[in-house]
Amino acid sequence: MAQKIQKPRGTMDIFPDEALIWQTIENKAREVAKRFGFGEIRTPTFEELSLFKRGVGEVTDVVQKEMYTFTDREDREFALRPEGTASVVRAIIENGKASDAMPLKYFYIINCFRYEKPQAGRSREFFQFGTEMFGTKDPASDASVIALASTLINELGIKGVKLHINSIGCPECRPKYRQALVDYFKSHEEKLCDTCKERLKTNPLRVLDCKSPICSEIAKDAPNTIDYLCDECNDHFTQLKTYLDAQGIEYSVDTRIVRGLDYYTKTVFEFICEGIGAQSTVCGGGRYDGLMEQLGGPSLPGIGFGMGITRIILAMKESGVDIPEAPKPVLYIAPMGNNAKAIAIKYVSELRNKGVYAECDICARSLKAQMKYADKIGAHYTLILGDSELESGKAQLKDMTSSTQEEIEINNIVDIILKK
Ligand code: ATP
Ligand code: MG
């Protein structure tokens, strides 16, 4: 027997019932993005490998351990996108969008790929709703992007999500903080995990983000970024808090939040939903003022976030949000014989063209089996078309919910259904 082929580890198959909740999220995300003036951007699923090396950062986990890379037939190196921001920056530069009205405001709903250990809320192909704003340094823009995420989370009916914010400074003040961190962790070096020993040399901020219990215990007493901010970063953070307050958005300052990607400056934030298990960050983002230049573009400051759609689904289920039901046909026509079937097909087609969901038999089922099927798919009305109905031009329209029926002129069925 031929061996069964399975999907790649860490990917998912989504069938129509489950797809309904995805559509709910995607539709709401598009609608909220529109209200905030964000337009959709679509970029390729794969990019030159060097884009992510330079954009995300050589010493990040994403680039070092998590990327899906491949060479094409001409030995060019590519990677499946592990995130969305680098591609958007490349697209802005390549298409000269820096001359558009500022700020640029884009959103995307994309699949991303990271070679990680699959678990609840963590997969190898995952999906993000993301936003990017470029061309403003004003902390009001940070507050606006955070408000977009917050509005979406609230309007999806998710409860118990907490916003954590922090500032990780800029190239001006970060070196001083970095040194203070290195000094602190050096005094605990023997106890750190092997990865963090390495991080201490390459990216000490990442030690703060380590999930191992010993490292996180040590990290608790580490110096805080916000104590090392320069005046500009400090003012920015203070203003951000004022603008969040002005919108009634609750937050807590969480000095442990440093984010996993290299490009962040000043503001970083996460929306955390404790109820959904270990992978509790449903949305993460921050400011990246140097990224555009780092990728060879103009000096345009940026801010944005990525929201993990599978984690949002977990949070919605945890919050008891009603999951949408599959659509049910308004009418099921059950024909007997080929003449009746042609008439059934004609009326179903007319109804569908007018925007109504209608069905008729396309499986050559017996009448009994058809009625069973109509019941299973939840048809509101049924109409049986047999020889005597065709002869008289009249048939019984049965309301399946009330089990009542009325005699109608078959010719009028479309109008009758449209008026229901
Ligand atoms: P984490 O610390 O959970 O690995 P991250 O810092 O790597 O997250 P980002 O790169 O900021 O995550 O991505 C933004 C959001 O995308 C995350 O907050 C999360 O909701 C989602 N996300 C990231 N990686 C995955 C994954 N492997 N599977 C599912 N969702 C993910
Ligand atoms: Mg990660």
Coordinates of C-alpha atoms and ligand atoms in Angstrom, one line a residue:
M1 CA 0.0 0.0 0.0
A2 CA 1.3 3.5 -0.8
Q3 CA 2.6 5.3 2.2
K4 CA 0.4 8.2 3.3
I5 CA 1.9 11.7 2.9
Q6 CA 1.6 13.9 6.0
K7 CA 1.8 17.7 6.2
P8 CA 5.1 19.1 7.3
R9 CA 5.6 19.3 11.1
G10 CA 4.4 22.5 12.6
T11 CA 2.0 23.4 9.8
M12 CA -1.8 23.1 9.8
D13 CA -4.8 22.2 7.6
I14 CA -7.8 24.4 8.2
F15 CA -11.2 23.2 7.1
P16 CA -14.3 25.4 6.5
D17 CA -15.7 25.3 10.0
E18 CA -12.4 26.5 11.5
A19 CA -11.8 28.9 8.7
L20 CA -14.8 30.9 9.8
I21 CA -13.0 32.1 12.9
W22 CA -10.0 33.0 10.7
Q23 CA -12.3 35.0 8.4
T24 CA -13.8 36.8 11.4
I25 CA -10.4 37.9 12.6
E26 CA -9.2 38.8 9.1
N27 CA -12.3 40.8 8.3
K28 CA -12.2 42.6 11.7
A29 CA -8.5 43.3 11.2
R30 CA -9.1 44.9 7.8
E31 CA -12.0 46.9 9.1
V32 CA -10.1 48.3 12.1
A33 CA -7.0 49.0 9.9
K34 CA -9.2 51.0 7.6
R35 CA -10.5 53.1 10.4
F36 CA -7.0 53.9 11.4
G37 CA -6.0 54.8 7.8
F38 CA -3.8 51.7 7.1
G39 CA -3.8 50.3 3.5
E40 CA -2.9 46.7 2.7
I41 CA 0.5 45.9 1.4
R42 CA 1.4 42.5 -0.2
T43 CA 5.0 41.4 -0.6
P44 CA 6.6 38.1 -1.7
T45 CA 6.5 35.0 0.5
F46 CA 10.3 34.6 0.0
E47 CA 13.0 37.2 -0.2
E48 CA 16.8 37.3 -0.7
L49 CA 18.3 35.7 2.4
S50 CA 20.5 38.8 3.0
L51 CA 17.4 41.0 3.6
F52 CA 16.6 39.1 6.8
K53 CA 20.2 38.8 7.8
R54 CA 20.6 42.6 7.6
G55 CA 17.0 43.5 8.6
V56 CA 16.3 41.1 11.4
G57 CA 19.9 40.9 12.6
E58 CA 22.6 38.3 12.3
V59 CA 22.7 37.4 16.0
T60 CA 19.0 36.9 16.5
D61 CA 17.4 33.5 17.1
V62 CA 15.3 34.0 14.1
V63 CA 18.3 34.4 11.7
Q64 CA 20.6 32.0 13.5
K65 CA 18.3 29.1 14.2
E66 CA 14.8 29.6 12.8
M67 CA 14.9 30.4 9.1
Y68 CA 13.8 28.3 6.2
T69 CA 16.4 29.0 3.6
F70 CA 16.9 27.5 0.1
T71 CA 18.9 28.1 -3.0
D72 CA 17.1 28.2 -6.3
R73 CA 18.2 26.6 -9.6
E74 CA 20.7 29.4 -10.1
D75 CA 22.2 29.1 -6.7
R76 CA 20.7 32.3 -5.4
E77 CA 20.0 32.2 -1.6
F78 CA 16.5 32.9 -0.4
A79 CA 14.5 32.5 2.8
L80 CA 10.8 32.1 3.4
R81 CA 9.8 35.2 5.3
P82 CA 10.2 34.8 9.1
E83 CA 8.4 38.1 9.7
G84 CA 6.9 41.0 7.7
T85 CA 8.7 44.2 8.5
A86 CA 12.0 43.6 6.6
S87 CA 10.0 42.9 3.4
V88 CA 7.9 46.1 3.8
V89 CA 11.0 48.2 4.3
R90 CA 12.6 46.7 1.2
A91 CA 9.4 47.3 -0.8
I92 CA 9.2 51.0 0.4
I93 CA 12.9 51.6 -0.7
E94 CA 12.6 49.7 -3.9
N95 CA 9.4 51.4 -5.0
G96 CA 10.4 54.9 -3.9
K97 CA 7.5 55.3 -1.5
A98 CA 9.6 57.7 0.7
S99 CA 8.2 60.5 -1.5
D100 CA 4.6 59.7 -0.6
A101 CA 2.7 61.7 2.0
M102 CA 4.0 60.8 5.5
P103 CA 3.4 58.8 7.5
L104 CA 3.2 55.6 5.4
K105 CA 0.6 53.3 7.0
Y106 CA 0.5 49.7 5.8
F107 CA -1.0 46.5 7.1
Y108 CA -0.7 42.9 6.1
I109 CA -2.1 39.5 6.8
I110 CA 0.6 37.0 6.0
N111 CA 2.0 33.5 6.6
C112 CA 5.5 33.5 8.2
F113 CA 7.9 30.6 8.6
R114 CA 10.2 29.8 11.5
Y115 CA 11.9 26.5 12.3
E116 CA 10.8 26.2 15.9
K117 CA 9.7 23.5 18.3
P118 CA 5.9 23.2 17.5
Q119 CA 3.6 23.5 20.5
A120 CA 0.3 25.2 21.4
G121 CA 0.5 28.7 20.0
R122 CA 3.8 28.0 18.2
S123 CA 4.0 26.5 14.7
R124 CA 6.5 26.5 11.8
E125 CA 4.2 28.1 9.4
F126 CA 2.2 30.8 11.3
F127 CA 0.0 33.7 10.5
Q128 CA 0.3 37.3 11.4
F129 CA -1.7 40.4 11.2
G130 CA 0.9 43.2 11.1
T131 CA 1.0 46.9 10.7
E132 CA 3.9 49.3 9.8
M133 CA 4.0 53.1 10.1
F134 CA 7.0 55.0 8.7
G135 CA 7.9 58.6 8.6
T136 CA 7.1 59.8 12.1
K137 CA 9.1 59.9 15.3
D138 CA 6.3 61.4 17.3
P139 CA 5.3 59.3 20.3
A140 CA 1.7 60.0 19.3
S141 CA 2.3 57.5 16.4
D142 CA 3.5 54.8 18.8
A143 CA 0.3 55.4 20.8
S144 CA -1.8 55.2 17.6
V145 CA -0.3 51.9 16.5
I146 CA -0.8 50.5 20.0
A147 CA -4.4 51.8 19.9
L148 CA -5.0 49.9 16.7
A149 CA -3.9 46.6 18.2
S150 CA -5.9 47.3 21.4
T151 CA -9.0 48.2 19.4
L152 CA -8.8 45.0 17.4
I153 CA -8.2 42.8 20.4
N154 CA -11.2 44.4 22.2
E155 CA -13.5 44.2 19.3
L156 CA -12.7 40.5 18.8
G157 CA -14.2 40.0 22.3
I158 CA -10.9 38.9 23.9
K159 CA -10.8 39.4 27.6
G160 CA -8.0 39.5 30.1
V161 CA -5.3 40.8 27.7
K162 CA -2.7 43.1 29.3
L163 CA -0.6 45.6 27.5
H164 CA 3.1 45.7 28.7
I165 CA 5.3 48.5 27.5
N166 CA 8.9 49.4 27.8
S167 CA 11.6 51.5 26.2
I168 CA 14.9 50.0 25.2
G169 CA 16.6 53.3 24.2
C170 CA 18.4 54.3 21.1
P171 CA 22.0 54.0 19.8
E172 CA 22.8 57.0 22.0
C173 CA 21.9 55.4 25.3
R174 CA 21.8 51.7 24.6
P175 CA 25.6 51.1 24.9
K176 CA 25.7 52.4 28.5
Y177 CA 22.8 50.1 29.3
R178 CA 24.3 47.2 27.5
Q179 CA 27.5 47.6 29.5
A180 CA 25.6 47.7 32.7
L181 CA 23.8 44.5 31.7
V182 CA 26.9 42.7 30.7
D183 CA 28.5 43.7 34.1
Y184 CA 25.5 42.3 35.9
F185 CA 25.2 39.0 34.0
K186 CA 29.0 38.5 34.1
S187 CA 28.7 38.2 37.9
H188 CA 26.2 35.3 37.4
E189 CA 27.8 33.8 34.3
E190 CA 28.3 30.3 35.6
K191 CA 24.6 29.8 36.3
L192 CA 23.3 31.1 32.9
C193 CA 22.2 28.6 30.2
D194 CA 24.7 27.9 27.4
T195 CA 22.6 30.0 24.9
C196 CA 22.7 32.9 27.3
K197 CA 26.5 32.6 27.8
E198 CA 26.7 33.1 24.1
R199 CA 24.1 35.9 24.1
L200 CA 26.2 37.7 26.7
K201 CA 28.8 38.2 24.0
T202 CA 26.6 38.8 21.0
N203 CA 23.2 40.2 22.2
P204 CA 23.1 40.7 26.0
L205 CA 19.6 42.2 25.9
R206 CA 18.2 38.8 24.8
V207 CA 19.3 37.2 28.1
L208 CA 16.4 39.2 29.7
D209 CA 14.0 37.4 27.3
C210 CA 15.3 33.8 28.1
K211 CA 12.6 31.4 29.0
S212 CA 14.8 29.1 31.2
P213 CA 13.7 29.4 34.9
I214 CA 17.3 30.0 36.2
C215 CA 18.1 32.8 33.6
S216 CA 14.7 34.5 34.2
E217 CA 15.3 34.4 38.0
I218 CA 18.7 36.0 37.5
A219 CA 17.2 38.5 35.0
K220 CA 14.7 39.7 37.7
D221 CA 17.4 41.8 39.4
A222 CA 19.1 43.0 36.3
P223 CA 19.4 46.7 35.6
N224 CA 16.4 48.3 33.9
T225 CA 16.6 49.9 30.5
I226 CA 14.4 52.8 31.6
D227 CA 17.0 53.8 34.2
Y228 CA 19.5 54.4 31.4
L229 CA 17.5 56.3 28.8
C230 CA 18.9 59.5 27.4
D231 CA 16.7 62.6 27.6
E232 CA 15.2 62.2 24.2
C233 CA 14.2 58.5 24.9
N234 CA 12.9 59.4 28.3
D235 CA 10.7 62.2 27.0
H236 CA 9.4 59.9 24.2
F237 CA 8.4 57.3 26.8
T238 CA 6.8 59.9 29.0
Q239 CA 4.8 61.3 26.1
L240 CA 3.7 57.8 25.0
K241 CA 2.3 57.1 28.4
T242 CA 0.4 60.4 28.3
Y243 CA -1.1 59.6 24.9
L244 CA -2.1 56.1 26.0
D245 CA -3.8 57.6 29.0
A246 CA -5.6 60.1 26.8
Q247 CA -7.1 57.1 24.9
G248 CA -8.0 55.2 28.0
I249 CA -5.7 52.4 27.2
E250 CA -4.4 50.6 30.3
Y251 CA -0.8 49.4 30.4
S252 CA 1.9 48.5 32.8
V253 CA 5.6 49.3 32.4
D254 CA 7.4 46.0 32.1
T255 CA 11.2 46.3 32.1
R256 CA 11.7 42.7 31.1
I257 CA 10.3 43.3 27.6
V258 CA 13.1 43.6 25.1
R259 CA 11.7 41.8 22.0
G260 CA 13.5 39.2 20.0
L261 CA 14.5 41.1 16.9
D262 CA 17.5 43.4 16.6
Y263 CA 15.9 46.4 15.0
Y264 CA 13.9 47.8 17.9
T265 CA 14.6 51.2 19.4
K266 CA 12.8 53.2 22.1
T267 CA 9.2 51.8 22.4
V268 CA 8.6 48.0 22.7
F269 CA 5.3 46.4 23.7
E270 CA 3.5 43.2 24.1
F271 CA -0.1 42.3 24.6
I272 CA -0.2 39.3 26.9
C273 CA -3.0 36.9 27.5
E274 CA -2.2 34.7 30.5
G275 CA -5.1 32.3 29.9
I276 CA -3.7 30.7 26.8
G277 CA -0.6 28.9 28.1
A278 CA 3.1 29.4 27.8
Q279 CA 2.9 31.2 24.4
S280 CA 1.0 34.1 25.8
T281 CA 2.1 37.0 23.7
V282 CA -0.7 37.6 21.3
C283 CA 0.9 40.7 19.8
G284 CA 4.4 42.2 19.9
G285 CA 5.8 45.3 18.4
G286 CA 7.8 48.4 18.8
R287 CA 9.7 51.2 17.2
Y288 CA 12.6 50.8 14.6
D289 CA 14.0 54.1 13.8
G290 CA 17.3 52.9 12.2
L291 CA 15.9 50.0 10.1
M292 CA 15.2 51.8 6.9
E293 CA 18.7 53.3 6.7
Q294 CA 20.2 50.0 7.8
L295 CA 18.7 48.4 4.6
G296 CA 20.1 51.2 2.4
G297 CA 17.0 53.4 2.4
P298 CA 16.2 57.0 3.5
S299 CA 16.1 57.9 7.2
L300 CA 12.5 57.1 8.0
P301 CA 11.6 56.1 11.5
G302 CA 9.1 53.3 11.9
I303 CA 6.8 51.6 14.3
G304 CA 4.6 48.5 14.1
F305 CA 3.5 45.2 15.5
G306 CA 2.9 41.6 14.6
M307 CA -0.2 39.8 16.0
G308 CA -0.2 36.0 15.9
I309 CA -3.5 34.8 14.6
T310 CA -3.4 31.3 16.1
R311 CA -2.8 32.8 19.5
I312 CA -5.6 35.3 19.0
I313 CA -7.9 32.3 18.2
L314 CA -6.8 30.6 21.4
A315 CA -7.5 33.8 23.3
M316 CA -11.0 34.2 21.7
K317 CA -11.8 30.6 22.6
E318 CA -10.5 31.2 26.1
S319 CA -12.7 34.3 26.4
G320 CA -15.8 32.3 25.3
V321 CA -16.3 34.3 22.1
D322 CA -19.1 32.9 20.0
I323 CA -17.6 31.1 17.0
P324 CA -19.5 31.8 13.8
E325 CA -21.6 29.0 12.3
A326 CA -21.3 27.7 8.8
P327 CA -23.8 29.4 6.5
K328 CA -27.1 27.5 5.9
P329 CA -29.0 27.4 2.7
V330 CA -32.2 29.4 2.6
L331 CA -33.8 27.0 0.1
Y332 CA -33.2 23.4 -0.8
I333 CA -35.0 22.2 -3.9
A334 CA -35.5 18.4 -4.1
P335 CA -36.2 17.4 -7.7
M336 CA -37.4 13.9 -8.8
G337 CA -36.3 13.0 -12.3
N338 CA -34.3 14.9 -14.8
N339 CA -36.9 17.4 -16.0
A340 CA -37.5 18.5 -12.5
K341 CA -33.7 18.7 -11.9
A342 CA -33.3 21.1 -14.8
I343 CA -35.9 23.4 -13.2
A344 CA -34.4 23.1 -9.8
I345 CA -31.0 24.0 -11.2
K346 CA -32.5 27.0 -13.0
Y347 CA -34.1 28.4 -9.8
V348 CA -31.1 27.7 -7.6
S349 CA -28.9 29.5 -10.2
E350 CA -31.2 32.5 -10.2
L351 CA -31.2 32.7 -6.5
R352 CA -27.4 32.4 -6.3
N353 CA -27.1 35.1 -8.9
K354 CA -29.2 37.3 -6.6
G355 CA -27.0 36.6 -3.7
V356 CA -29.0 33.9 -1.9
Y357 CA -27.5 30.7 -0.7
A358 CA -29.6 27.9 -2.3
E359 CA -29.0 24.2 -3.0
C360 CA -30.5 21.4 -5.0
D361 CA -29.6 17.8 -5.5
I362 CA -26.3 17.2 -7.5
C363 CA -25.7 13.7 -6.2
A364 CA -28.6 11.8 -7.9
R365 CA -30.0 11.0 -4.4
S366 CA -33.3 9.4 -3.7
L367 CA -36.0 11.8 -2.3
K368 CA -35.6 10.4 1.1
A369 CA -31.8 10.9 1.1
Q370 CA -32.2 14.4 -0.3
M371 CA -34.5 15.4 2.6
K372 CA -32.1 13.9 5.1
Y373 CA -29.3 15.9 3.5
A374 CA -31.4 19.1 3.5
D375 CA -31.9 18.7 7.2
K376 CA -28.3 18.0 7.8
I377 CA -27.1 21.2 6.1
G378 CA -29.8 23.2 7.9
A379 CA -31.9 24.4 4.9
H380 CA -34.5 26.8 6.1
Y381 CA -37.0 26.0 3.3
T382 CA -37.4 22.9 1.1
L383 CA -39.4 22.5 -2.1
I384 CA -40.1 19.1 -3.6
L385 CA -40.5 19.0 -7.4
G386 CA -42.1 15.8 -8.7
D387 CA -44.1 15.0 -11.8
S388 CA -47.4 16.1 -10.3
E389 CA -45.9 19.4 -9.1
L390 CA -44.5 20.1 -12.6
E391 CA -47.9 19.3 -14.1
S392 CA -49.9 21.6 -11.8
G393 CA -47.2 24.3 -11.6
K394 CA -47.7 24.3 -7.9
A395 CA -45.6 22.9 -5.0
Q396 CA -45.4 22.9 -1.2
L397 CA -42.8 25.2 0.2
K398 CA -41.9 23.7 3.6
D399 CA -40.5 25.8 6.4
M400 CA -38.1 23.4 8.1
T401 CA -37.9 25.4 11.3
S402 CA -41.6 25.6 12.0
S403 CA -42.6 22.4 10.1
T404 CA -45.4 24.4 8.3
Q405 CA -45.9 24.5 4.6
E406 CA -47.7 26.7 2.0
E407 CA -48.6 26.0 -1.5
I408 CA -46.9 28.3 -4.0
E409 CA -46.6 28.8 -7.8
I410 CA -43.3 27.2 -8.8
N411 CA -42.7 30.1 -11.2
N412 CA -42.7 32.5 -8.3
I413 CA -40.2 30.7 -6.1
V414 CA -37.4 33.2 -6.6
D415 CA -39.5 36.2 -5.7
I416 CA -41.0 34.4 -2.7
I417 CA -37.7 33.4 -1.3
L418 CA -36.2 36.9 -1.9
K419 CA -39.2 38.4 0.1
K420 CA -38.6 35.9 3.0
Ligands
ATP1 P1 7.9 34.6 20.9 O1 8.7 35.2 22.0 O2 6.6 34.1 21.3 O3 8.7 33.6 20.1 P2 8.6 36.6 19.0 O4 9.2 37.7 19.8 O5 9.5 35.6 18.3 O6 7.6 35.7 19.9 P3 7.6 38.3 16.9 O7 8.7 38.0 16.0 O8 7.6 39.6 17.5 O9 7.5 37.2 18.0 O10 6.2 38.0 16.2 C1 5.0 38.7 16.6 C2 3.9 37.8 17.0 O11 3.8 36.7 16.1 C3 4.2 37.1 18.4 O12 3.8 37.9 19.4 C4 3.3 35.9 18.3 O13 1.9 36.2 18.5 C5 3.4 35.5 16.8 N1 4.4 34.4 16.6 C6 5.7 34.5 16.6 N2 6.3 33.3 16.3 C7 5.2 32.4 16.2 C8 5.1 31.0 16.0 N3 6.2 30.3 15.7 N4 3.9 30.5 15.9 C9 2.8 31.2 16.1 N5 2.8 32.5 16.4 C10 4.0 33.2 16.4
MG2 MG 10.2 33.7 18.7

